XYZ file of C-alpha atoms in Angstrom:
113
model
C 16.205 13.392 -19.278
C 12.098 12.468 -18.852
C 10.906 13.034 -15.244
C 14.541 13.459 -13.979
C 15.253 10.154 -15.559
C 18.422 9.504 -18.623
C 16.677 8.641 -21.617
C 18.556 5.863 -22.488
C 16.851 3.930 -19.497
C 13.578 5.066 -21.159
C 14.591 3.548 -24.064
C 15.959 0.429 -22.973
C 12.083 -0.366 -21.295
C 13.361 -0.779 -18.203
C 12.075 0.504 -15.344
C 13.893 3.262 -13.200
C 13.557 3.889 -9.921
C 12.797 7.512 -9.035
C 13.168 7.605 -5.469
C 9.653 7.446 -4.517
C 8.355 5.682 -1.703
C 4.732 4.750 -1.249
C 2.702 2.873 1.677
C 0.009 0.952 -0.143
C -3.283 -0.008 1.213
C -5.322 -2.908 -0.866
C -8.564 -3.805 0.586
C -11.807 -5.475 -0.581
C -14.132 -2.126 -2.422
C -17.409 -4.595 -1.609
C -17.983 -7.016 0.975
C -16.463 -10.125 -0.462
C -15.360 -8.524 -3.743
C -11.443 -8.860 -5.164
C -9.062 -6.176 -3.460
C -8.176 -2.943 -5.004
C -5.396 -0.382 -3.881
C -7.334 1.957 -1.848
C -4.805 4.702 -0.976
C -1.389 5.481 -1.326
C 0.650 7.389 1.120
C 3.963 9.454 -0.304
C 7.131 9.005 2.115
C 9.955 10.354 1.818
C 12.501 7.419 2.181
C 11.959 3.686 2.989
C 12.678 4.055 6.645
C 9.712 6.574 7.000
C 7.520 4.778 4.896
C 8.615 1.745 7.250
C 7.069 3.560 10.031
C 4.872 5.093 8.344
C 2.860 1.390 7.481
C 3.705 0.001 10.840
C 1.726 3.060 12.694
C -1.186 2.087 9.903
C -1.873 -1.272 10.232
C -2.934 -0.665 13.919
C -4.614 2.480 13.202
C -6.317 2.386 9.924
C -10.035 1.700 9.186
C -11.078 -0.237 6.349
C -14.118 -0.229 4.357
C -15.287 -3.408 5.547
C -16.016 -4.556 7.995
C -18.584 -1.824 8.815
C -17.966 -2.230 12.449
C -14.976 -3.459 13.082
C -13.914 -4.695 16.297
C -10.641 -6.741 16.882
C -7.623 -7.467 14.161
C -4.836 -9.316 14.408
C -1.376 -8.934 12.383
C 0.650 -10.467 10.297
C 4.230 -9.178 9.314
C 4.964 -10.833 5.786
C 8.343 -9.529 5.643
C 9.937 -6.258 6.273
C 7.619 -4.538 3.720
C 4.636 -6.285 4.000
C 1.515 -6.609 6.290
C -1.958 -8.664 6.788
C -4.624 -7.435 8.932
C -7.082 -9.628 9.655
C -10.146 -7.739 11.331
C -13.117 -8.944 13.023
C -16.318 -7.407 12.362
C -20.160 -7.713 14.518
C -20.870 -9.998 11.363
C -18.175 -11.085 9.225
C -14.044 -11.074 9.413
C -12.082 -9.059 6.196
C -8.332 -8.185 5.627
C -6.487 -5.044 4.497
C -3.044 -5.396 3.359
C -0.425 -2.372 3.931
C 2.714 -2.932 1.848
C 5.781 -0.434 1.561
C 6.988 0.175 -1.954
C 9.227 1.798 -4.260
C 7.371 3.424 -7.491
C 9.451 2.862 -10.593
C 9.161 5.288 -13.393
C 9.144 3.280 -17.092
C 6.681 3.440 -20.107
C 3.393 3.360 -20.181
C 2.562 4.813 -16.640
C -0.187 6.458 -15.852
C -1.326 9.075 -13.831
C -0.339 10.470 -10.660
C -0.910 7.939 -8.180
C 0.547 7.984 -4.854
C 3.127 11.346 -6.402
């Protein structure tokens, strides 16, 4: 057994759920740059992750624009939101996603434990 996952699942090379739910925030690291995961908030279960995500879409302060004003929130499904933020000079967006962390061959780091 490795990290609580049966050996045969690892040997098969298939991802296996480790029942770790996270809320991910994807945003631009630089103005006009590509989007990357910048935050990972662990949650006890899917429902608590959804509640956390619903709160973050209204309160999270993105890196860009630097002086955020109003925001428009769009829900893409039960576990995904796009937030359009108007700044003084530019408009940017970020995404909030509820995800189940899977374990499998080749995983790295402690991201979003």
